[in-house]
Short mmCIF file of C-alpha atoms in Angstrom, two decimals:
data_model
loop_
_atom_site.label_atom_id
_atom_site.label_comp_id
_atom_site.label_asym_id
_atom_site.label_seq_id
_atom_site.Cartn_x
_atom_site.Cartn_y
_atom_site.Cartn_z
CA UNK P 16 13.62 -50.50 42.05
CA UNK P 17 17.21 -50.74 40.85
CA UNK P 18 16.19 -49.65 37.32
CA UNK P 19 14.26 -46.77 38.87
CA UNK P 20 17.35 -45.57 40.92
CA UNK P 21 19.45 -45.99 37.85
CA UNK P 22 17.14 -43.83 35.70
CA UNK P 23 17.12 -41.16 38.41
CA UNK P 24 20.90 -41.25 38.65
CA UNK P 25 21.31 -40.91 34.80
CA UNK P 26 18.73 -38.02 34.85
CA UNK P 27 20.72 -36.24 37.57
CA UNK P 28 23.94 -36.66 35.55
CA UNK P 29 22.24 -35.06 32.46
CA UNK P 30 21.12 -32.18 34.52
CA UNK P 31 24.66 -31.56 35.88
CA UNK P 32 26.08 -31.77 32.41
CA UNK P 33 23.46 -29.30 31.17
CA UNK P 34 24.32 -26.91 33.93
CA UNK P 35 28.08 -27.10 33.22
CA UNK P 36 27.49 -26.39 29.41
CA UNK P 37 25.90 -23.04 28.82
CA UNK P 38 22.80 -22.95 26.64
CA UNK P 39 22.91 -20.06 24.19
CA UNK P 40 19.17 -19.96 23.83
CA UNK P 41 18.57 -19.55 27.52
CA UNK P 42 21.67 -17.51 28.62
CA UNK P 43 21.09 -13.77 27.96
CA UNK P 44 24.09 -12.21 29.63
CA UNK P 45 27.61 -12.33 28.43
CA UNK P 46 29.99 -14.47 30.43
CA UNK P 47 32.85 -13.13 32.38
CA UNK P 48 35.24 -15.68 30.94
CA UNK P 49 36.78 -14.60 27.64
CA UNK P 50 37.34 -18.19 26.48
CA UNK P 51 33.70 -19.02 27.15
CA UNK P 52 32.54 -16.01 25.25
CA UNK P 53 34.70 -16.79 22.23
CA UNK P 54 33.47 -20.44 22.24
CA UNK P 55 29.88 -19.29 22.31
CA UNK P 56 30.57 -16.87 19.33
CA UNK P 57 32.28 -19.65 17.38
CA UNK P 58 29.42 -22.12 18.22
CA UNK P 59 26.64 -19.70 17.37
CA UNK P 60 28.18 -18.66 14.06
CA UNK P 61 29.09 -22.24 13.04
CA UNK P 62 32.77 -21.40 13.24
CA UNK P 63 32.35 -19.40 10.12
CA UNK P 64 35.54 -18.47 8.19
CA UNK P 65 34.66 -14.88 7.83
CA UNK P 66 34.29 -14.24 11.58
CA UNK P 67 37.75 -12.92 12.50
CA UNK P 68 38.93 -13.19 16.14
CA UNK P 69 42.10 -11.52 17.15
CA UNK P 70 43.34 -12.18 20.73
CA UNK P 71 45.73 -9.73 22.48
CA UNK P 72 47.33 -9.19 25.74
CA UNK P 73 47.78 -5.83 27.48
CA UNK P 74 49.03 -4.60 30.81
CA UNK P 75 52.38 -4.19 32.38
CA UNK P 76 52.88 -7.94 32.78
CA UNK P 77 50.73 -8.84 29.68
CA UNK P 78 48.33 -10.56 31.97
CA UNK P 79 45.06 -9.04 30.69
CA UNK P 80 43.57 -10.95 27.81
CA UNK P 81 41.26 -9.16 25.31
CA UNK P 82 39.84 -10.24 21.92
CA UNK P 83 38.72 -8.23 18.92
CA UNK P 84 35.90 -9.83 16.85
CA UNK P 85 34.47 -8.71 13.52
CA UNK P 86 32.98 -10.09 10.31
CA UNK P 87 35.23 -9.65 7.34
CA UNK P 88 33.73 -7.92 4.33
CA UNK P 89 31.17 -5.74 6.11
CA UNK P 90 33.67 -3.71 8.12
CA UNK P 91 36.10 -0.95 7.32
CA UNK P 92 39.50 -2.62 7.68
CA UNK P 93 41.35 0.66 7.75
CA UNK P 94 39.42 1.91 10.67
CA UNK P 95 40.07 -1.34 12.59
CA UNK P 96 43.77 -1.14 11.82
CA UNK P 97 44.39 2.49 12.50
CA UNK P 98 41.82 3.29 15.39
CA UNK P 99 41.57 0.03 17.14
CA UNK P 100 44.61 -2.24 16.73
CA UNK P 101 47.25 0.43 16.68
CA UNK P 102 45.63 2.42 19.61
CA UNK P 103 45.42 -0.70 21.82
CA UNK P 104 48.85 -2.21 20.92
CA UNK P 105 50.69 1.05 21.55
CA UNK P 106 49.93 0.26 25.15
CA UNK P 107 50.56 3.87 26.41
CA UNK P 108 48.61 2.95 29.59
CA UNK P 109 50.74 -0.18 30.41
CA UNK P 110 51.46 1.00 34.02
CA UNK P 111 47.94 2.10 34.91
CA UNK P 112 45.79 -0.63 33.32
CA UNK P 113 44.70 -3.53 35.47
CA UNK P 114 42.03 -6.18 35.54
CA UNK P 115 39.51 -3.86 37.29
CA UNK P 116 39.84 -0.74 35.00
CA UNK P 117 40.78 -2.35 31.77
CA UNK P 118 37.25 -2.20 30.25
CA UNK P 119 36.69 1.49 31.14
CA UNK P 120 40.21 2.49 30.07
CA UNK P 121 39.82 0.87 26.63
CA UNK P 122 36.48 2.60 26.01
CA UNK P 123 37.46 6.04 27.32
CA UNK P 124 41.15 6.46 26.40
CA UNK P 125 42.34 3.89 23.89
CA UNK P 126 39.64 3.84 21.27
CA UNK P 127 39.67 6.83 18.90
CA UNK P 128 36.45 6.01 17.08
CA UNK P 129 33.41 8.22 17.85
CA UNK P 130 30.55 5.75 18.30
CA UNK P 131 31.27 3.20 21.06
CA UNK P 132 28.54 1.32 22.95
CA UNK P 133 28.58 -1.06 25.96
CA UNK P 134 26.46 -4.20 25.54
CA UNK P 135 25.86 -7.02 27.98
CA UNK P 136 23.48 -9.52 26.23
CA UNK P 137 24.03 -12.01 23.53
CA UNK P 138 21.29 -10.66 21.31
CA UNK P 139 22.83 -7.19 21.23
CA UNK P 140 26.23 -8.78 20.71
CA UNK P 141 25.31 -10.75 17.64
CA UNK P 142 23.23 -8.02 16.25
CA UNK P 143 26.19 -5.56 16.45
CA UNK P 144 28.61 -8.07 15.12
CA UNK P 145 26.57 -9.01 12.07
CA UNK P 146 25.67 -5.31 11.39
CA UNK P 147 29.34 -4.45 10.70
CA UNK P 148 30.46 -3.42 14.22
CA UNK P 149 33.67 -4.69 15.89
CA UNK P 150 33.41 -6.20 19.29
CA UNK P 151 36.02 -5.91 22.06
CA UNK P 152 35.90 -8.53 24.80
CA UNK P 153 37.95 -8.31 27.99
CA UNK P 154 38.64 -11.31 30.22
CA UNK P 155 36.89 -11.07 33.51
CA UNK P 156 34.24 -8.60 32.37
CA UNK P 157 30.63 -9.50 31.52
CA UNK P 158 30.29 -6.70 29.01
CA UNK P 159 31.54 -6.04 25.56
CA UNK P 160 32.29 -2.98 23.54
CA UNK P 161 30.61 -2.40 20.26
CA UNK P 162 32.62 -0.06 17.98
CA UNK P 163 31.08 1.41 14.83
CA UNK P 164 33.29 0.20 11.96
CA UNK P 165 30.64 -0.37 9.29
CA UNK P 166 32.06 -0.48 5.81
CA UNK P 167 32.69 -2.83 2.96
CA UNK P 168 32.00 -2.55 -0.67
CA UNK P 169 29.03 -0.41 -1.69
CA UNK P 170 27.62 0.89 -4.86
CA UNK P 171 28.52 4.49 -5.64
CA UNK P 172 25.90 7.20 -6.09
CA UNK P 173 24.84 7.21 -9.76
CA UNK P 174 22.11 8.70 -11.95
CA UNK P 175 18.53 7.42 -11.53
CA UNK P 176 17.52 4.79 -14.01
CA UNK P 177 13.72 4.85 -13.40
CA UNK P 178 13.03 8.57 -12.96
CA UNK P 179 15.27 10.45 -15.33
CA UNK P 180 14.93 14.14 -15.85
CA UNK P 181 16.40 16.76 -18.33
CA UNK P 182 16.79 19.46 -15.74
CA UNK P 183 17.43 18.80 -12.07
CA UNK P 184 19.71 16.73 -9.79
CA UNK P 185 21.08 13.58 -11.26
CA UNK P 186 21.96 11.62 -8.15
CA UNK P 187 19.92 8.72 -6.92
CA UNK P 188 19.72 6.62 -3.75
CA UNK P 189 21.92 3.59 -3.20
CA UNK P 190 21.43 0.39 -1.18
CA UNK P 191 23.01 1.89 1.97
CA UNK P 192 20.50 3.39 4.29
CA UNK P 193 23.14 5.58 5.93
CA UNK P 194 24.09 7.13 2.59
CA UNK P 195 20.45 7.75 1.67
CA UNK P 196 19.66 9.51 4.97
CA UNK P 197 22.86 11.63 4.59
CA UNK P 198 21.71 12.62 1.04
CA UNK P 199 18.46 14.03 2.50
CA UNK P 200 20.38 15.77 5.43
CA UNK P 201 22.50 17.61 2.75
CA UNK P 202 19.32 18.94 1.07
CA UNK P 203 17.29 19.85 4.30
CA UNK P 204 19.63 21.46 6.73
CA UNK P 205 17.09 21.83 9.55
CA UNK P 206 17.02 20.35 13.06
CA UNK P 207 13.29 19.70 12.64
CA UNK P 208 14.12 16.81 10.28
CA UNK P 209 13.57 13.99 12.69
CA UNK P 210 14.61 10.32 12.11
CA UNK P 211 13.22 7.28 13.92
CA UNK P 212 14.97 3.94 13.39
CA UNK P 213 13.87 0.43 14.08
CA UNK P 214 14.73 -3.12 13.06
CA UNK P 215 12.12 -5.32 11.36
CA UNK P 216 12.53 -8.99 10.55
CA UNK P 217 13.27 -11.69 13.06
CA UNK P 218 16.02 -13.21 10.94
CA UNK P 219 17.35 -10.33 8.81
CA UNK P 220 16.96 -7.59 11.44
CA UNK P 221 16.67 -5.10 8.63
CA UNK P 222 17.19 -1.35 9.45
CA UNK P 223 14.05 0.67 8.73
CA UNK P 224 13.98 4.41 9.29
CA UNK P 225 11.02 6.76 9.37
CA UNK P 226 11.82 10.40 8.49
CA UNK P 227 9.56 13.50 8.76
CA UNK P 228 9.58 17.17 9.32
CA UNK P 229 8.62 17.92 12.93
CA UNK P 230 6.06 20.74 12.99
CA UNK P 231 5.02 20.19 9.39
CA UNK P 232 3.96 16.54 9.22
CA UNK P 233 0.65 15.44 10.78
CA UNK P 234 1.21 13.95 14.15
CA UNK P 235 -1.71 11.55 13.73
CA UNK P 236 -0.33 10.20 10.43
CA UNK P 237 3.10 9.82 12.11
CA UNK P 238 1.59 7.86 14.95
CA UNK P 239 -0.43 5.64 12.64
CA UNK P 240 2.62 4.84 10.45
CA UNK P 241 4.77 4.15 13.47
CA UNK P 242 2.07 1.67 14.91
CA UNK P 243 1.78 -0.17 11.63
CA UNK P 244 5.59 -0.46 11.36
CA UNK P 245 5.81 -1.90 14.92
CA UNK P 246 3.12 -4.46 14.29
CA UNK P 247 5.05 -6.05 11.47
CA UNK P 248 6.07 -9.63 12.47
CA UNK P 249 7.99 -11.35 9.59
CA UNK P 250 11.25 -13.25 9.46
CA UNK P 251 12.76 -11.19 6.63
CA UNK P 252 12.54 -7.80 4.99
CA UNK P 253 14.62 -7.70 1.67
CA UNK P 254 13.05 -4.71 0.02
CA UNK P 255 10.73 -1.72 0.69
CA UNK P 256 7.97 -3.60 -1.10
CA UNK P 257 7.73 -5.91 1.89
CA UNK P 258 6.95 -2.93 4.28
CA UNK P 259 4.63 -1.41 1.66
CA UNK P 260 2.34 -4.45 1.53
CA UNK P 261 2.16 -4.72 5.27
CA UNK P 262 1.25 -1.09 6.08
CA UNK P 263 -0.90 0.06 3.09
CA UNK P 264 -4.53 0.75 3.66
CA UNK P 265 -6.06 -1.20 0.78
CA UNK P 266 -4.59 -4.35 -0.75
CA UNK P 267 -7.55 -5.35 -3.07
CA UNK P 268 -6.76 -2.66 -5.63
CA UNK P 269 -4.40 -2.29 -8.60
CA UNK P 270 -3.64 1.35 -7.72
CA UNK P 271 -0.57 2.13 -5.54
CA UNK P 272 -1.49 3.83 -2.28
CA UNK P 273 2.08 4.56 -1.38
CA UNK P 274 4.62 6.41 -3.59
CA UNK P 275 8.06 5.05 -4.07
CA UNK P 276 11.09 6.82 -5.55
CA UNK P 277 14.88 6.68 -5.86
CA UNK P 278 15.37 10.43 -6.11
CA UNK P 279 16.47 12.43 -3.04
CA UNK P 280 14.97 15.66 -4.37
CA UNK P 281 11.48 14.06 -4.61
CA UNK P 282 11.76 12.78 -1.08
CA UNK P 283 12.88 16.16 0.16
CA UNK P 284 10.02 17.96 -1.62
CA UNK P 285 7.44 15.53 -0.08
CA UNK P 286 8.93 15.88 3.32
CA UNK P 287 8.48 19.66 3.11
CA UNK P 288 4.82 19.13 2.16
CA UNK P 289 4.20 17.16 5.37
CA UNK P 290 4.63 13.58 4.13
CA UNK P 291 6.66 10.85 5.78
CA UNK P 292 9.46 8.92 4.16
CA UNK P 293 10.34 5.31 5.04
CA UNK P 294 13.94 4.11 4.27
CA UNK P 295 14.80 0.43 4.12
CA UNK P 296 18.32 -0.87 4.17
CA UNK P 297 19.38 -2.74 1.12
CA UNK P 298 17.16 -0.95 -1.47
CA UNK P 299 17.38 2.36 -3.20
CA UNK P 300 13.62 2.86 -3.32
CA UNK P 301 12.16 4.95 -0.58
CA UNK P 302 8.45 4.90 0.42
CA UNK P 303 6.45 8.14 0.77
CA UNK P 304 3.11 8.22 2.61
CA UNK P 305 0.41 9.35 2.40
CA UNK P 306 -0.02 9.33 -1.41
CA UNK P 307 -2.71 10.66 -3.55
CA UNK P 308 -3.75 9.89 -7.17
CA UNK P 309 -2.62 13.03 -8.82
CA UNK P 310 0.87 12.57 -7.26
CA UNK P 311 1.71 9.68 -9.60
CA UNK P 312 1.43 12.08 -12.62
CA UNK P 313 3.93 14.52 -11.28
CA UNK P 314 7.65 14.60 -11.98
CA UNK P 315 10.44 16.28 -10.14
CA UNK P 316 11.13 18.27 -13.34
CA UNK P 317 7.71 19.90 -13.13
CA UNK P 318 9.03 22.12 -10.38
CA UNK P 319 12.25 23.16 -12.15
CA UNK P 320 10.74 24.53 -15.26
CA UNK P 321 8.14 27.36 -15.95
CA UNK P 322 4.62 26.76 -14.65
CA UNK P 323 3.09 26.89 -18.13
CA UNK P 324 5.39 24.20 -19.46
CA UNK P 325 4.82 22.00 -16.39
CA UNK P 326 1.02 22.41 -16.77
CA UNK P 327 0.96 21.47 -20.35
CA UNK P 328 3.14 18.42 -19.71
CA UNK P 329 1.00 17.30 -16.82
CA UNK P 330 -2.15 17.68 -18.89
CA UNK P 331 -0.47 15.57 -21.58
CA UNK P 332 0.25 12.80 -19.03
CA UNK P 333 -3.42 12.63 -17.97
CA UNK P 334 -4.42 12.35 -21.66
CA UNK P 335 -1.85 9.57 -22.13
CA UNK P 336 -3.36 7.87 -19.08
CA UNK P 337 -6.79 7.93 -20.59
CA UNK P 338 -5.54 6.69 -24.03
CA UNK P 339 -3.55 3.85 -22.43
CA UNK P 340 -6.70 2.79 -20.49
CA UNK P 341 -9.45 2.94 -23.07
CA UNK P 342 -7.87 3.01 -26.61
CA UNK P 343 -8.09 -0.74 -27.31
CA UNK P 344 -11.52 -0.92 -25.72
CA UNK P 345 -12.76 2.01 -27.85
CA UNK P 346 -11.57 0.29 -30.98
CA UNK P 347 -13.31 -3.00 -29.97
CA UNK P 348 -16.55 -1.05 -29.27
CA UNK P 349 -16.47 0.97 -32.53
CA UNK P 350 -15.76 -2.09 -34.78
CA UNK P 351 -18.33 -4.26 -32.98
CA UNK P 352 -21.27 -2.06 -32.10
CA UNK P 353 -20.89 1.60 -33.07
CA UNK P 354 -19.83 1.76 -36.65
CA UNK P 355 -22.09 4.74 -37.18
CA UNK P 356 -19.95 6.91 -34.87
CA UNK P 357 -16.95 6.65 -37.27
CA UNK P 358 -16.66 8.59 -40.60
CA UNK P 359 -17.79 6.49 -43.56
CA UNK P 360 -14.46 6.51 -45.37
CA UNK P 361 -12.64 5.40 -42.25
CA UNK P 362 -15.06 2.63 -41.32
CA UNK P 363 -14.94 1.33 -44.89
CA UNK P 364 -11.07 1.30 -44.71
CA UNK P 365 -11.11 -0.54 -41.40
CA UNK P 366 -13.70 -2.99 -42.65
CA UNK P 367 -11.55 -3.72 -45.74
CA UNK P 368 -8.52 -4.33 -43.57
CA UNK P 369 -10.46 -6.73 -41.29
CA UNK P 370 -12.14 -8.60 -44.13
CA UNK P 371 -9.51 -11.29 -44.16
CA UNK P 372 -9.10 -11.42 -40.38
CA UNK P 373 -10.87 -14.58 -39.02
CA UNK P 374 -11.14 -13.25 -35.37
CA UNK P 375 -13.61 -10.81 -33.92
CA UNK P 376 -12.17 -7.39 -32.79
CA UNK P 377 -12.02 -8.40 -29.13
CA UNK P 378 -9.91 -11.64 -29.79
CA UNK P 379 -7.77 -9.59 -32.16
CA UNK P 380 -7.08 -6.86 -29.49
CA UNK P 381 -6.58 -9.47 -26.77
CA UNK P 382 -4.02 -11.36 -28.92
CA UNK P 383 -2.07 -8.28 -29.77
CA UNK P 384 -2.07 -6.95 -26.17
CA UNK P 385 -0.92 -10.22 -24.68
CA UNK P 386 1.83 -10.53 -27.36
CA UNK P 387 3.12 -6.98 -26.60
CA UNK P 388 3.00 -7.68 -22.86
CA UNK P 389 5.22 -10.74 -23.45
CA UNK P 390 7.65 -8.80 -25.60
CA UNK P 391 7.82 -6.00 -22.96
CA UNK P 392 8.46 -8.47 -20.12
CA UNK P 393 11.08 -10.28 -22.15
CA UNK P 394 12.88 -7.03 -22.98
CA UNK P 395 13.01 -6.16 -19.26
CA UNK P 396 14.44 -9.55 -18.20
CA UNK P 397 16.95 -10.02 -20.95
CA UNK P 398 20.54 -8.60 -20.68
CA UNK P 399 20.83 -4.90 -21.52
CA UNK P 400 22.98 -5.69 -24.57
CA UNK P 401 20.26 -7.62 -26.36
CA UNK P 402 17.09 -6.66 -24.44
CA UNK P 403 16.20 -3.53 -26.40
CA UNK P 404 17.11 -5.21 -29.74
CA UNK P 405 14.94 -8.23 -29.07
CA UNK P 406 11.92 -6.10 -28.01
CA UNK P 407 12.12 -3.80 -30.99
CA UNK P 408 12.93 -6.44 -33.66
CA UNK P 409 10.34 -8.80 -32.02
CA UNK P 410 7.62 -6.09 -32.23
CA UNK P 411 8.37 -5.22 -35.76
CA UNK P 412 8.77 -8.77 -37.11
CA UNK P 413 5.82 -10.28 -35.21
CA UNK P 414 3.58 -7.26 -36.09
CA UNK P 415 4.41 -7.35 -39.76
CA UNK P 416 4.13 -11.11 -39.97
CA UNK P 417 0.77 -11.08 -38.17
CA UNK P 418 -0.65 -8.45 -40.62
CA UNK P 419 0.62 -10.44 -43.68
CA UNK P 420 -0.83 -13.60 -42.29
CA UNK P 421 -4.19 -11.82 -41.84
CA UNK P 422 -4.27 -12.60 -38.11
CA UNK P 423 -4.64 -8.99 -37.07
CA UNK P 424 -5.42 -5.81 -39.02
CA UNK P 425 -2.97 -2.88 -39.54
CA UNK P 426 -5.32 -0.55 -37.58
CA UNK P 427 -5.10 -2.90 -34.60
CA UNK P 428 -1.32 -2.66 -34.67
CA UNK P 429 -1.46 1.06 -34.71
CA UNK P 430 -3.84 1.07 -31.76
CA UNK P 431 -1.68 -1.29 -29.63
CA UNK P 432 1.47 0.65 -30.51
CA UNK P 433 -0.19 3.94 -29.53
CA UNK P 434 -1.37 2.43 -26.31
CA UNK P 435 2.06 1.14 -25.38
CA UNK P 436 3.72 4.51 -26.07
CA UNK P 437 1.02 6.28 -23.95
CA UNK P 438 1.65 3.90 -21.15
CA UNK P 439 5.36 4.70 -21.13
CA UNK P 440 4.55 8.37 -20.72
CA UNK P 441 3.18 7.82 -17.27
CA UNK P 442 5.95 8.85 -14.77
CA UNK P 443 5.21 6.26 -12.10
CA UNK P 444 5.93 2.61 -12.94
CA UNK P 445 3.41 1.42 -10.34
CA UNK P 446 0.59 3.45 -11.89
CA UNK P 447 1.60 2.34 -15.39
CA UNK P 448 1.35 -1.40 -14.27
CA UNK P 449 -2.12 -0.78 -12.83
CA UNK P 450 -3.31 0.75 -16.17
CA UNK P 451 -1.87 -2.20 -18.00
CA UNK P 452 -4.08 -4.54 -15.90
CA UNK P 453 -7.28 -2.44 -16.09
CA UNK P 454 -6.93 -2.17 -19.86
CA UNK P 455 -8.05 -5.79 -20.15
CA UNK P 456 -11.17 -5.21 -18.01
CA UNK P 457 -12.14 -2.32 -20.24
CA UNK P 458 -11.73 -4.48 -23.27
CA UNK P 459 -14.06 -7.12 -21.84
CA UNK P 460 -16.65 -4.50 -20.93
CA UNK P 461 -16.42 -2.97 -24.55
CA UNK P 462 -16.79 -6.47 -26.12
CA UNK P 463 -19.94 -7.12 -24.23
CA UNK P 464 -21.75 -3.73 -23.98
CA UNK P 465 -19.86 -1.47 -26.40
CA UNK P 466 -19.46 2.21 -25.28
CA UNK P 467 -22.02 1.63 -22.61
CA UNK P 468 -19.65 -0.92 -20.98
CA UNK P 469 -16.77 1.53 -21.23
CA UNK P 470 -18.80 4.24 -19.55
CA UNK P 471 -19.99 1.76 -16.84
CA UNK P 472 -16.37 0.68 -16.25
CA UNK P 473 -15.25 4.42 -15.96
CA UNK P 474 -17.94 5.08 -13.42
CA UNK P 475 -16.97 2.09 -11.35
CA UNK P 476 -13.38 3.13 -11.59
CA UNK P 477 -14.11 6.67 -10.31
CA UNK P 478 -16.12 5.22 -7.43
CA UNK P 479 -13.36 2.86 -6.53
CA UNK P 480 -10.72 5.69 -6.63
CA UNK P 481 -12.86 7.87 -4.40
CA UNK P 482 -13.30 5.05 -1.87
CA UNK P 483 -9.56 4.53 -1.46
CA UNK P 484 -7.52 5.94 1.49
CA UNK P 485 -3.86 6.35 2.10
CA UNK P 486 -3.35 6.37 5.87
CA UNK P 487 -6.78 7.94 6.21
CA UNK P 488 -6.23 10.56 3.50
CA UNK P 489 -8.70 10.43 0.53
CA UNK P 490 -6.95 9.07 -2.46
CA UNK P 491 -8.49 11.60 -4.89
CA UNK P 492 -7.81 14.64 -2.68
CA UNK P 493 -7.77 17.54 -3.35
CA UNK P 494 -10.06 16.77 -6.25
CA UNK P 495 -12.56 14.65 -4.25
CA UNK P 496 -13.20 16.16 -1.70
CA UNK P 497 -12.63 19.32 -3.64
CA UNK P 498 -10.30 21.74 -1.80
CA UNK P 499 -9.91 24.93 -3.87
CA UNK P 500 -6.78 26.19 -1.93
CA UNK P 501 -4.91 22.94 -2.69
CA UNK P 502 -5.73 22.77 -6.43
CA UNK P 503 -2.82 24.95 -7.34
CA UNK P 504 -0.51 22.01 -7.75
CA UNK P 505 -2.54 19.17 -9.30
CA UNK P 506 -3.07 18.94 -13.06
CA UNK P 507 -2.43 22.70 -13.28
CA UNK P 508 0.79 23.86 -11.60
CA UNK P 509 0.69 27.60 -10.83
CA UNK P 510 3.86 29.71 -10.41
CA UNK P 511 5.91 29.21 -7.16
CA UNK P 512 4.99 32.58 -5.76
CA UNK P 513 1.30 31.50 -5.63
CA UNK P 514 1.97 28.20 -3.89
CA UNK P 515 1.70 29.62 -0.33
CA UNK P 516 -0.07 26.63 1.35
CA UNK P 517 0.74 23.06 1.79
CA UNK P 518 -1.92 20.25 1.33
CA UNK P 519 -4.37 20.80 4.17
CA UNK P 520 -5.19 17.15 4.79
CA UNK P 521 -1.60 16.08 4.96
CA UNK P 522 0.21 18.84 6.78
CA UNK P 523 -0.73 20.61 10.08
CA UNK P 524 1.35 23.66 9.17
CA UNK P 525 -0.17 24.74 5.89
CA UNK P 526 1.64 28.05 5.50
CA UNK P 527 4.65 27.51 3.19
CA UNK P 528 5.58 30.91 1.73
CA UNK P 529 5.09 34.47 2.75
CA UNK P 530 2.84 36.88 0.98
CA UNK P 531 3.73 39.48 -1.70
CA UNK P 532 6.07 37.08 -3.43
CA UNK P 533 4.91 38.19 -6.89
CA UNK P 534 7.94 39.48 -8.86
CA UNK P 535 7.77 43.24 -9.49
CA UNK P 536 10.24 44.29 -12.06
CA UNK P 537 11.16 48.04 -12.18
CA UNK P 538 9.10 50.19 -14.72
CA UNK P 539 10.85 51.13 -17.92
CA UNK P 540 10.42 54.91 -17.17
CA UNK P 541 12.21 54.51 -13.88
CA UNK P 542 15.07 52.63 -15.49
CA UNK P 543 15.40 55.29 -18.17
CA UNK P 544 15.46 58.13 -15.50
CA UNK P 545 18.00 56.17 -13.44
CA UNK P 546 20.33 55.70 -16.42
CA UNK P 547 20.10 59.44 -17.23
CA UNK P 548 20.97 60.39 -13.61
CA UNK P 549 23.87 57.99 -13.58
CA UNK P 550 25.11 59.48 -16.87
CA UNK P 551 24.95 62.98 -15.46
CA UNK P 552 26.83 62.08 -12.37
CA UNK P 553 29.58 60.45 -14.39
CA UNK P 554 29.94 63.56 -16.63
CA UNK P 555 30.11 65.73 -13.51
#
């Protein structure tokens, strides 16, 4: 019995001590005591050295205690100095401020920064603090002011490194989501450009923004994307690729079903077609949905040049896609099964080159392709000063040495080089990578069945592409299903004055341009008569 009462007494003491010491995990509201609030902030942040706490006293008798809290490095120090500290320390309201109206007076009269919010929970407080806002705490008030002072060092706007053009805007997105949204606002000056923001990631609390044109974008697609974004439950989001893998329709495919870009003009053009853009803080790459297959062969420069030039370049890209996909497989099929399909002189020359090669054509092609992929990946990962030199020298030296050592034939080196150059001609890096992977599958089919295997693989590829969806939109649209009115901007790009309709499956408002936009230059006879009349008037 004594031990029982002793245990009960110790349990009661522990409960009293727990009640006296606030638990940060269970307490949701901010305390009224300034010292308790500051102790909680220090405890929760581990008394980090970059968390700056500046305590001040205001009022006629300097009896009102306040504190300014911010994280150094992610705030604009000049804004804090000029619009917070100087405004509060001037103390122009010394005679009117008191304990009851201090909080309202600071937020309404003293602070000269535009965005000021009142928060009363610890979750909102730490989220604002670690997002770059400055907190103002007043003793005796269970609320805090969150002042927008986001800043710090950021990368300047530079030219795009992955989607370069000869003609067109040169600026590219940065890692700041606010800067990226502002760049789109400068292009599309329309109130129908709507923005929805949310935070994803339990630990990182990453800012994610969905942007679309109200009245042009499909409401069902907007609703579907919004639901998929809200369903994401992950501890961190460090790049837009995290979001893409969570919300895309099909994951068991090498083809990208969402488009990514770092060019503002591409995002603006897709928004005006009815697509939705997804911005993620901390990355310059913006996601665009829904995406279709032919979209990955289009470049921003196609819309800045004449339609005949754009059409020829697009057709060339499709040809390069096919060459990059089946060129090594075709070489394996010809040299292994179908020698009769090649002119006699050419097949004799190829046979003479391969006479000393100890490997079959498939092993030869596989060896060269793997070697080139290794060189390409090494050139990407090495520093810029030596990356290009290593990739070029490595390819030349290894290729020449392999030919002299009779490991591969010269024709195989030509085929692999042509395949690599064709792969670089594809504008989208995601589509180029998918082709690089599928190339090995086509080589295996060619080594087993020859041209019959290549045709079978092409049929399976077409069926697979037609089965894909991007947020419910057929991936091969408007080619399959075939929509004649939307085929004006696919492989063939017609003049701008003929592109009067937006994609029907993507946008609800399909009308884009008015009628009678065809240019009608004045006739030569009318110009001559006008010049004669003007000359007569001048003589008169």
